[in-house]
Tab-separated table of C-alpha atoms in Angstrom:
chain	number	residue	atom	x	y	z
A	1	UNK	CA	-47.524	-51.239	-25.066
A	2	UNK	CA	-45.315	-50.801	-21.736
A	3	UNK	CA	-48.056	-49.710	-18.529
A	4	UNK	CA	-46.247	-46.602	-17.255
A	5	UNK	CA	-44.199	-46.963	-14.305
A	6	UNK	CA	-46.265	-46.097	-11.031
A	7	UNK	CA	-44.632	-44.166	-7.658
A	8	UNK	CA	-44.676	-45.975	-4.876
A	9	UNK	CA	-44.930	-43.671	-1.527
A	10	UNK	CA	-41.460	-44.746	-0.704
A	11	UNK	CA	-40.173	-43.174	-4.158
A	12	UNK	CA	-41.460	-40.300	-3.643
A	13	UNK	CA	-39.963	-39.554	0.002
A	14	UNK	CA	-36.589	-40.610	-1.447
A	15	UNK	CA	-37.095	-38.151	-3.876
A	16	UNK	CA	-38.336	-35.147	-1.565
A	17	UNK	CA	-35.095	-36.256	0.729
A	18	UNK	CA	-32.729	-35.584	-2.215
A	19	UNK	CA	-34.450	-32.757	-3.123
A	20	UNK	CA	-33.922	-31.758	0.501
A	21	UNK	CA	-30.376	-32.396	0.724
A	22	UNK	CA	-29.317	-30.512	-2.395
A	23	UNK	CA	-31.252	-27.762	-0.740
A	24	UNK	CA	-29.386	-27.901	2.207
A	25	UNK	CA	-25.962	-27.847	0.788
A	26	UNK	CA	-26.832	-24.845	-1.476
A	27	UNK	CA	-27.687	-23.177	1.133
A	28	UNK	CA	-24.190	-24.234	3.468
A	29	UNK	CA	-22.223	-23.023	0.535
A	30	UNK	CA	-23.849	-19.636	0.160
A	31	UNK	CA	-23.697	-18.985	4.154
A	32	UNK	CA	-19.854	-19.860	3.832
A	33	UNK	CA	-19.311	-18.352	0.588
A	34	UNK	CA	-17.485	-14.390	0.433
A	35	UNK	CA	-20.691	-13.580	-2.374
A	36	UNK	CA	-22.985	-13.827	0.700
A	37	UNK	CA	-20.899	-11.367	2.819
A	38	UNK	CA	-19.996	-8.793	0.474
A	39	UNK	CA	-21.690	-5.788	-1.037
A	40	UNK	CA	-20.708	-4.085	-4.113
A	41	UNK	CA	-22.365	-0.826	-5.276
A	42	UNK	CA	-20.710	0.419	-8.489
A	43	UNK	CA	-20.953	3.923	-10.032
A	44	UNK	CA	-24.154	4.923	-12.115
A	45	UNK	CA	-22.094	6.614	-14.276
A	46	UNK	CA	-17.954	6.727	-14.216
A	47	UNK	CA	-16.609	9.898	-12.805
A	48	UNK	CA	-15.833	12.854	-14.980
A	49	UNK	CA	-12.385	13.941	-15.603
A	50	UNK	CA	-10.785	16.256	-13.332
A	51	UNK	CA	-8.632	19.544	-14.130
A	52	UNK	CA	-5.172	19.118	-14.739
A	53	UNK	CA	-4.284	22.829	-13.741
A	54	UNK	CA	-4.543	23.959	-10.682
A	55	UNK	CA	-4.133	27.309	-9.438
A	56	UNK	CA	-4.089	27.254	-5.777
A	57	UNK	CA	-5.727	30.181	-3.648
A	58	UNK	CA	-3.617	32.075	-0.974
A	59	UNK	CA	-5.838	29.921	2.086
A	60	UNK	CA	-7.546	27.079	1.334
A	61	UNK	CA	-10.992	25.503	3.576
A	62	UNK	CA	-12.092	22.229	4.658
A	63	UNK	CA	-15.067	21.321	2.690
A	64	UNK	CA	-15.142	17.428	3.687
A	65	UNK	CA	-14.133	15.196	5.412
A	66	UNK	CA	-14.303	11.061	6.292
A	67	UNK	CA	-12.852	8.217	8.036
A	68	UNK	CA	-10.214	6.226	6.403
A	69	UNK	CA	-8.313	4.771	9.141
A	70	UNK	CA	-7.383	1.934	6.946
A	71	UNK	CA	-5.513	3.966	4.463
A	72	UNK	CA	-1.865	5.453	5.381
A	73	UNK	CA	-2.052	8.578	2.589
A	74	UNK	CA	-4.939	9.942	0.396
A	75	UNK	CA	-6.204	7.662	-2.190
A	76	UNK	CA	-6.205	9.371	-5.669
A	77	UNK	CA	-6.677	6.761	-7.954
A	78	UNK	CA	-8.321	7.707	-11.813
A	79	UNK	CA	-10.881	10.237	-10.833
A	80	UNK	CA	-12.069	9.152	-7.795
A	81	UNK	CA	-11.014	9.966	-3.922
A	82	UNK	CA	-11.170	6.706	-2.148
A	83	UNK	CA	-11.502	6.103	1.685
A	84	UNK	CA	-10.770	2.872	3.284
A	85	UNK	CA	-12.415	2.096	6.888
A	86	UNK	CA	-13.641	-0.534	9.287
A	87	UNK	CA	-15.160	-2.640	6.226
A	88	UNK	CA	-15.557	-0.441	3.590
A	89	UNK	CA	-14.106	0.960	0.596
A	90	UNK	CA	-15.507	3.519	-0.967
A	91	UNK	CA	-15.118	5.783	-4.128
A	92	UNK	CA	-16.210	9.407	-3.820
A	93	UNK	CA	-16.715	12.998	-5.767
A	94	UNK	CA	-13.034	14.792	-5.038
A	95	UNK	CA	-14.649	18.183	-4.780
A	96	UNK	CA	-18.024	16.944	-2.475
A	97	UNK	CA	-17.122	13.880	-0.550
A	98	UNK	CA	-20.508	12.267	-1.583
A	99	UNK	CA	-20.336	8.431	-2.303
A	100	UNK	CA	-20.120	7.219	-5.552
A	101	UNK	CA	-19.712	3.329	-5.165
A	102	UNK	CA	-19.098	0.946	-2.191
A	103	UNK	CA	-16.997	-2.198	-2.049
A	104	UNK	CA	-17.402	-3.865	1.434
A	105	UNK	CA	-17.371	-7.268	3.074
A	106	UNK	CA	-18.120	-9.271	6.697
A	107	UNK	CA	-14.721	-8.838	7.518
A	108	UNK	CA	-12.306	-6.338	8.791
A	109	UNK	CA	-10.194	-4.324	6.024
A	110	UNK	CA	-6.301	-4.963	6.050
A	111	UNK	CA	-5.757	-1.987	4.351
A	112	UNK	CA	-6.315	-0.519	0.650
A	113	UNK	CA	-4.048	1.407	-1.949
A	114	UNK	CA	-4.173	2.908	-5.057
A	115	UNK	CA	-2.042	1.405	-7.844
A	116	UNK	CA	-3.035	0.993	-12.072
A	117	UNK	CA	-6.131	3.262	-11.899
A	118	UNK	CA	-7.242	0.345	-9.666
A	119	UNK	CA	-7.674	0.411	-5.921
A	120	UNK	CA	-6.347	-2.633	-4.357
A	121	UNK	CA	-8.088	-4.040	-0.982
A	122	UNK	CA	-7.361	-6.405	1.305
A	123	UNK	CA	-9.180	-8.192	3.645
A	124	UNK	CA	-8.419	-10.348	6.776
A	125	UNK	CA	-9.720	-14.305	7.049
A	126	UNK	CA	-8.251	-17.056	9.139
A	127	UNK	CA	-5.226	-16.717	6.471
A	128	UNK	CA	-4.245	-13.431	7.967
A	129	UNK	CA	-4.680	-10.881	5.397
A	130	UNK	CA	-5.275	-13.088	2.456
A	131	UNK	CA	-8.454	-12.004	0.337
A	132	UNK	CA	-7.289	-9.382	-2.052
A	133	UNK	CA	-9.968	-7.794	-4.750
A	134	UNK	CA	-8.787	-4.863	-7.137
A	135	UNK	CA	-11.675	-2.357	-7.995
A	136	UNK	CA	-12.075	-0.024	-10.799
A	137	UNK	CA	-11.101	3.470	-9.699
A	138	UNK	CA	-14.001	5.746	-11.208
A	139	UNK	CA	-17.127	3.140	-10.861
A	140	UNK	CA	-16.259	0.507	-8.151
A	141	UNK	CA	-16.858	-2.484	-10.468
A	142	UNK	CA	-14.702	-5.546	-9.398
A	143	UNK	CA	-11.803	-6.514	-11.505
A	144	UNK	CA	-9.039	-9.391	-10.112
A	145	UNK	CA	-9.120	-11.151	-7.167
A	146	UNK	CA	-6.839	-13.538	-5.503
A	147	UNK	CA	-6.671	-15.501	-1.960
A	148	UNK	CA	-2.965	-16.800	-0.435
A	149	UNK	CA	-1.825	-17.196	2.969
A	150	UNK	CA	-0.491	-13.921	4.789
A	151	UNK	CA	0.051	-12.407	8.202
A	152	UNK	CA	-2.563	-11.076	10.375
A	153	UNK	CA	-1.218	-7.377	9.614
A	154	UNK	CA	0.048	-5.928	6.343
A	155	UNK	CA	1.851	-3.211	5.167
A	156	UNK	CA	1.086	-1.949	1.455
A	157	UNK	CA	3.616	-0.493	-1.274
A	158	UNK	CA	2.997	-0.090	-4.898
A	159	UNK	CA	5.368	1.578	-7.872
A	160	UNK	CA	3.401	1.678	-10.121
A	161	UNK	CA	4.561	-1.700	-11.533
A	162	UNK	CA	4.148	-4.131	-8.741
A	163	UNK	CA	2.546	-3.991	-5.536
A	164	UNK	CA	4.233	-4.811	-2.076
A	165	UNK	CA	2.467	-6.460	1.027
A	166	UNK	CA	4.330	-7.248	3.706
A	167	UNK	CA	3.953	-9.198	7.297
A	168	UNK	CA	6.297	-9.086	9.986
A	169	UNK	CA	7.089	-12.517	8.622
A	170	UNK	CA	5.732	-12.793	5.249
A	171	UNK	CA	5.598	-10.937	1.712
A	172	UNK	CA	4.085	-11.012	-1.311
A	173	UNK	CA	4.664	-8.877	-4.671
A	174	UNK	CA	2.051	-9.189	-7.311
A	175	UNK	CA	1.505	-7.221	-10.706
A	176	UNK	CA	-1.916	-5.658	-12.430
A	177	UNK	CA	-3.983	-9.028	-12.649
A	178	UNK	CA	-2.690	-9.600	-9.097
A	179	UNK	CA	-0.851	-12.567	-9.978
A	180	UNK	CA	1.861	-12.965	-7.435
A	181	UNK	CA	5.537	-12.930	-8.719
A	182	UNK	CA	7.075	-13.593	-5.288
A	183	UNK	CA	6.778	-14.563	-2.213
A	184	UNK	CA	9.473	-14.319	0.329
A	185	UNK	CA	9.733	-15.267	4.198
A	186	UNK	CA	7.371	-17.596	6.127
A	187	UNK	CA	5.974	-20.085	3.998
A	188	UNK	CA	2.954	-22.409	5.619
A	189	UNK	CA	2.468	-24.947	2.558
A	190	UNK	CA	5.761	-26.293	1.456
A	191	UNK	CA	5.413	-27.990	-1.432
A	192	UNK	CA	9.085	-27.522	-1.813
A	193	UNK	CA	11.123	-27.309	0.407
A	194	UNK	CA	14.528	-25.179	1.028
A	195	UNK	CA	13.582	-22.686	-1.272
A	196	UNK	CA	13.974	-19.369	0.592
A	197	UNK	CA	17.179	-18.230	1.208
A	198	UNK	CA	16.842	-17.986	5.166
A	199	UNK	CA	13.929	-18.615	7.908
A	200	UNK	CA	12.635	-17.050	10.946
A	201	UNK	CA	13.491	-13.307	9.921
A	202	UNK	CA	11.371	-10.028	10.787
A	203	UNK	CA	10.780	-8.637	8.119
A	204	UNK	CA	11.252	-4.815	9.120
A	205	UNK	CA	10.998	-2.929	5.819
A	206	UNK	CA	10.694	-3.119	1.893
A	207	UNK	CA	10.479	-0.814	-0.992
A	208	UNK	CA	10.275	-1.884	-4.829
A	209	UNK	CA	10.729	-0.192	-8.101
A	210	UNK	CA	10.349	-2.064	-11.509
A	211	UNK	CA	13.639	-3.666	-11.452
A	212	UNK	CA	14.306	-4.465	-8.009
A	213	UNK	CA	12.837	-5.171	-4.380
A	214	UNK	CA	14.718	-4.855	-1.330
A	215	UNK	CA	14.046	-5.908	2.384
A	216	UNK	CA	15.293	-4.640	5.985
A	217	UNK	CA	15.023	-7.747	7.639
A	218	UNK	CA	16.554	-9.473	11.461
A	219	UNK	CA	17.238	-12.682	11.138
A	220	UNK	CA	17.913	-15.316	14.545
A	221	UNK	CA	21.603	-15.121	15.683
A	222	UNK	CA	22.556	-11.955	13.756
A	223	UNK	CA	24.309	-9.123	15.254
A	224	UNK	CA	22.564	-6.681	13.344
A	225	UNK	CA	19.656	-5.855	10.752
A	226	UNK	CA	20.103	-7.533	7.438
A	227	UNK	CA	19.600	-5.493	3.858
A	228	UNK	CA	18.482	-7.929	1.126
A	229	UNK	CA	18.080	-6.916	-2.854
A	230	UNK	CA	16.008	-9.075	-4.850
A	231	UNK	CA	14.133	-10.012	-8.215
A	232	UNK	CA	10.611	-8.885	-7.606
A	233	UNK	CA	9.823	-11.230	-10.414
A	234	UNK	CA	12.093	-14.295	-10.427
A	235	UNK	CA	11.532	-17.504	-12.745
A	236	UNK	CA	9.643	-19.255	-10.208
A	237	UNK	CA	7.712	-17.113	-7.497
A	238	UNK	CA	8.359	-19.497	-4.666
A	239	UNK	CA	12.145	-18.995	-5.056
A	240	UNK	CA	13.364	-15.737	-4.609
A	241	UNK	CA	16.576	-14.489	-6.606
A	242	UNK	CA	18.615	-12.497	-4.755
A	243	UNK	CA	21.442	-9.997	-6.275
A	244	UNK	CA	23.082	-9.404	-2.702
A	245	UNK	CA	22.134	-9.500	0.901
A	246	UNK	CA	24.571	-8.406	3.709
A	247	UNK	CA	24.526	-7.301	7.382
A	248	UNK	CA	24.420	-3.331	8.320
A	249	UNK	CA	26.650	-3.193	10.926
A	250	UNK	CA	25.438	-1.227	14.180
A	251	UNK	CA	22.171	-0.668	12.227
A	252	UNK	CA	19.266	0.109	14.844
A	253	UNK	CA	16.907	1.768	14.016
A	254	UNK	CA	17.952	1.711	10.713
A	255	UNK	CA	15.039	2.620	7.616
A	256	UNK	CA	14.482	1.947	3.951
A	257	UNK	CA	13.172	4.914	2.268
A	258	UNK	CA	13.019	3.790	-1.243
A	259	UNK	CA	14.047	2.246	-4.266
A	260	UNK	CA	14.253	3.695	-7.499
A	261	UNK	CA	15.876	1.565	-10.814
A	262	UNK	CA	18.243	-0.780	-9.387
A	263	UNK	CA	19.119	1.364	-6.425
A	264	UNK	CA	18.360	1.636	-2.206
A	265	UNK	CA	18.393	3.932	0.126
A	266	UNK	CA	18.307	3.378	3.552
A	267	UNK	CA	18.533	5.526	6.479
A	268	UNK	CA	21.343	4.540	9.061
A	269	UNK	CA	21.475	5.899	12.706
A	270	UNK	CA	24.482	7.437	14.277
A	271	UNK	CA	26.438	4.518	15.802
A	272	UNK	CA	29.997	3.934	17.816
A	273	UNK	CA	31.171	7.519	16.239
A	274	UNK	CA	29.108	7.496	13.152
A	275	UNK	CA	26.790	10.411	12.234
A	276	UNK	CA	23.378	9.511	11.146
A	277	UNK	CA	23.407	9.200	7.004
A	278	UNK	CA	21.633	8.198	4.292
A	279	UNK	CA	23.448	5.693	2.197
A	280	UNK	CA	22.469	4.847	-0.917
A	281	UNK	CA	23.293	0.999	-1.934
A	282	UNK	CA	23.418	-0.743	-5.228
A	283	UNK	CA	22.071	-3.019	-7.345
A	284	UNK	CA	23.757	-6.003	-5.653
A	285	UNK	CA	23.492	-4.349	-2.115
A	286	UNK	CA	26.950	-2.916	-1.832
A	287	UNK	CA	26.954	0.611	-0.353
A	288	UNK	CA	28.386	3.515	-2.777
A	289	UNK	CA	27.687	6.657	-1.225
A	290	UNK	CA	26.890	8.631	2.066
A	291	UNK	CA	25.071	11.758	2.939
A	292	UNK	CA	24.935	12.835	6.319
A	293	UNK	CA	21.734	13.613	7.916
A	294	UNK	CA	21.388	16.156	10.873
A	295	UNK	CA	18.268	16.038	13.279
A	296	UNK	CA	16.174	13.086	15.234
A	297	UNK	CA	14.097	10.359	13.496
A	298	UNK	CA	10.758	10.159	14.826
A	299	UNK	CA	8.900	6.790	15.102
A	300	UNK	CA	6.108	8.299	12.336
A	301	UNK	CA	9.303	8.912	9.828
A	302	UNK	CA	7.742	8.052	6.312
A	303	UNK	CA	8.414	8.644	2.778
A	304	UNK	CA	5.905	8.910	0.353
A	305	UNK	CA	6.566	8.439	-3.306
A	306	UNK	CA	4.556	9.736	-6.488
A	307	UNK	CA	5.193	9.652	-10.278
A	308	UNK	CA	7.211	12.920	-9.872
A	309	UNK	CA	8.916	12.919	-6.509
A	310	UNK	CA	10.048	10.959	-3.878
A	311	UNK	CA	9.951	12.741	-0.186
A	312	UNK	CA	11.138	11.386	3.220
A	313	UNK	CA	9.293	13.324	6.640
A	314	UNK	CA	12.279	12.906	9.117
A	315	UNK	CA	9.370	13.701	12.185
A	316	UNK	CA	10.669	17.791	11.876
A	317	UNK	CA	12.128	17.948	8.359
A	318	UNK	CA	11.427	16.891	4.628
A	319	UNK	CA	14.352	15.597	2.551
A	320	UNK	CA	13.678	15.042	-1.077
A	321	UNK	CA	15.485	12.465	-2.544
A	322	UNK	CA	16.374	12.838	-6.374
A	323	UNK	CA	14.503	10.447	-8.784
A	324	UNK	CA	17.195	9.266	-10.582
A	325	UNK	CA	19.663	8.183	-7.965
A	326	UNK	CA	18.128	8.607	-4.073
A	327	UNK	CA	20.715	11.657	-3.335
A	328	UNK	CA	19.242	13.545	-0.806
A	329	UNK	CA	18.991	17.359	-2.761
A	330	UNK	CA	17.412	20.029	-0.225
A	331	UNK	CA	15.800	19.876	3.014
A	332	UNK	CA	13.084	22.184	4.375
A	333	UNK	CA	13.049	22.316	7.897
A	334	UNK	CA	9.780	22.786	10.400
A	335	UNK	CA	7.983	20.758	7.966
A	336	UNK	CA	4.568	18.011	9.267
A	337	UNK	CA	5.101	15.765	6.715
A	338	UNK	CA	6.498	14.645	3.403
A	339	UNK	CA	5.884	16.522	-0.036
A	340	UNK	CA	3.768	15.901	-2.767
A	341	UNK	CA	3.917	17.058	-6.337
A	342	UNK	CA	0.796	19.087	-7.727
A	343	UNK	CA	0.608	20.532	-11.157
A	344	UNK	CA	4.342	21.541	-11.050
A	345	UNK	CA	4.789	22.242	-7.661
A	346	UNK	CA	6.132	20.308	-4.235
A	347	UNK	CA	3.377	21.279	-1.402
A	348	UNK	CA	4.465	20.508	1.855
A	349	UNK	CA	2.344	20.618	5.285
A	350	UNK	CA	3.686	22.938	7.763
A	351	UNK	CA	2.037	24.402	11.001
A	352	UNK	CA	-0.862	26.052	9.759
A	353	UNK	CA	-0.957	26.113	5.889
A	354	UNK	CA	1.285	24.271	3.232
A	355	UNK	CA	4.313	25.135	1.934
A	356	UNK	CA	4.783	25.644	-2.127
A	357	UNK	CA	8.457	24.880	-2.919
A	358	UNK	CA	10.432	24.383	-5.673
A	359	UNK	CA	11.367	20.952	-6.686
A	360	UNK	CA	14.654	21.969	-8.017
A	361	UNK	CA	16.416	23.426	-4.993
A	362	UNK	CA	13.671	23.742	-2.120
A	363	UNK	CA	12.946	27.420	-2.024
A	364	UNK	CA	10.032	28.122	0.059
A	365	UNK	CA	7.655	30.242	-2.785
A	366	UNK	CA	4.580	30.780	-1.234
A	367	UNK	CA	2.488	29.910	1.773
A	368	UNK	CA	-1.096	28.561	1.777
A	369	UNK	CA	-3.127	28.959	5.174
A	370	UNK	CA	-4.784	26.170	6.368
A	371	UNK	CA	-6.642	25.707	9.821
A	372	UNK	CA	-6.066	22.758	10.934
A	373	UNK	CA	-7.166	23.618	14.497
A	374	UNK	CA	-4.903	21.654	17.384
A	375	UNK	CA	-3.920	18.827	14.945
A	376	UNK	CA	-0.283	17.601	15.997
A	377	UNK	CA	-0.421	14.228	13.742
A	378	UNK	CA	1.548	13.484	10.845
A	379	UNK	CA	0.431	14.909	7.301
A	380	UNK	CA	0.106	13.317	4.169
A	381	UNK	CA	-0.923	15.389	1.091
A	382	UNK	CA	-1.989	14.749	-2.212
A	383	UNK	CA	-4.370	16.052	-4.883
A	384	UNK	CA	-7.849	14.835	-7.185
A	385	UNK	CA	-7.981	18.016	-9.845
A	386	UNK	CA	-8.398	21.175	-7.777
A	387	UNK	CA	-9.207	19.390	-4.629
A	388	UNK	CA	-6.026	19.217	-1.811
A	389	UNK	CA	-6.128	15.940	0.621
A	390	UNK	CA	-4.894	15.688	3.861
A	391	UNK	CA	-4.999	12.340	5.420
A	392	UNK	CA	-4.209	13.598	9.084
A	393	UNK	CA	-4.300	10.189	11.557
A	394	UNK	CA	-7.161	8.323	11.050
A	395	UNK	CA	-9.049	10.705	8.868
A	396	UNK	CA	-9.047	12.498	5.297
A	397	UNK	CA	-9.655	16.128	4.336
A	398	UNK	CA	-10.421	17.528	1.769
A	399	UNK	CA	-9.142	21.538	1.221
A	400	UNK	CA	-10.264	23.947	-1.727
């Protein structure tokens, strides 16, 4: 029979100073890791569904409002309202305002969208705005995630098929699981080379729809901006697959407002006798039509897009722009901001209420007072059941 083996003092300090370093190291990983820095509250209980018919009352009243400076139009995603500010994304009650579920982290928010009954976040890191989580609409709970290199400031797109952000020199599409299908512009790890078309653009603009993506770029030693109509899901990701890319001559100031099936329509300035137009281009980027626009563009221009409509807010005047080719239909004039569709009607911000318009020809039907005090910033509507939301600046409202 073996004697059993005895500890000597020196085994057992070797063993204490493994025990020690293992400790250690767990502990450097969770001070570096993104669990220790984020906090994620999810719903008790998912939302209930909200009412799909509205009738709306002759004034409507503020009955909340929060901070969402991180958000460029009202998040209505599922059944929740969802703000986006500082660090923090959070789900809320359409009709009270009160929090539901929190998503935030340790660092600052990029910016947050609603696309696939998901809300999409993203965060900044040393990568620029790289760390991107997708949340469950109605309780929060976490669903993809995904970390690449970006720029230090991001625009976000979605059409309801893929999702756009975009850098001043970089983009990225990606679908539902957040898988990215392209990437186009600066690329920092090269693991092979020459694959994007050109280098050193600004990337001034893009707009997707399911079958194509298209970028206003500038490019070095260029007289003018640069239109470019792409794939938004090519064969490989890391080589983008362009159907036609071309120079718009005498082009400043020049704006994509959508795209919509395989076509684009940008907004071109007057130029050397021109009059300011919208032309709409094709598949492969060729221009086929123009429709002259009257009135000044402001720098807060935008267009905002829903499963119904597509609107562009000139600065003074909203042009809707028909679904199935981007032809510019009717224009209401005197107008704070683009339209929005809500159960079967186009509501538009004006100066102290919202207009209710048709969507076929632009009639003016009604008017709904709002008081909106001495608010001069853009408005951008939308709707959760029988709750109206403003996002005005930094800062949503909610009107019933």
């Amino acid at each position: 029979m073996l004697a059993p083996e005895r500890r000597t003092r020196s085994d057992v300090i070797g063993a204490l100073a493994i025990a020690l370093a293992v400790i250690v190291a767990v502990t450097v990983v969770w001070l570096r890791s993104d669990a220790r820095g984020t906090t994620s509250v999810t719903a008790e209980s998912p939302l209930p569904p909200l009412s799909t018919s509205v009738l709306l009352p002759d004034i409507l009243k503020q009955t909340w409002e929060s901070p969402s400076a991180d958000s460029t139009a009202p998040i209505t995603v599922g059944n929740a309202v969802v703000t986006a500010d500082g660090s923090d994304v959070i789900g809320r009650d359409p009709a009270t305002g009160e929090e539901v579920w929190r998503y935030a982290r340790n660092i600052p928010l990029c910016g947050a969208i609603g696309s696939w009954d998901r809300v999409v976040s993203v965060y900044q890191d040393n990568r620029g705005c790289s760390q991107v989580t997708s949340l469950v609409a109605d309780t929060g709970a976490r669903k993809d995630q995904r970390n690449s290199d970006a720029d230090s400031a991001v625009t976000l797109s979605a059409d309801g098929t893929y999702l756009i952000s975009r850098g001043s020199e970089r983009m990225e599409l990606w679908r539902s699981d957040l898988v990215r299908t392209l990437e186009y512009g600066r690329v920092d790890a090269k693991v092979n080379p020459n694959k994007q078309p050109r280098t050193g653009c600004t990337l001034l603009d893009a707009a997707s729809s399911a079958n194509r993506v298209s970028v206003l770029e500038r490019c070095p030693g260029e007289a003018s901006n640069r239109l470019t109509v792409m794939n938004p899901a090519p064969k490989d990701a890391q080589e983008p697959e362009e159907y036609g890319s071309s120079i718009l001559l005498d082009s400043e100031g020049a704006r994509l407002l959508a795209v919509a099936g395989e076509k684009t329509a940008v907004y071109l300035p007057a130029a050397n006798g021109t009059v300011s137009r919208i032309t709409i281009f094709d598949g492969t980027g060729n221009p086929i039509v123009d429709y002259p626009i009257e009135g000044a563009v402001t720098e807060g221009a935008r267009t905002h897009a829903d499963k119904a409509s597509i609107t562009w807010w000139t600065g003074s005047q909203t042009v809707n722009l028909r679904l199935s080719d981007l032809a510019p239909t009717w224009i209401v004039n005197g107008t704070s901001g683009p339209g929005s569709m809500v159960a079967g009607q186009m509501l538009i911000p004006v100066p102290g209420g919202i207009a209710a318009v048709s969507p076929s020809d632009g009639a003016v039907q009604r008017m709904i007072a709002v008081d909106r005090g001495e608010t001069t910033t853009p408005i951008v509507l939308a709707s959760a059941g029988e709750t109206i939301l403003e996002q005005r600046g930094d800062t949503l409202f909610a009107l019933r």
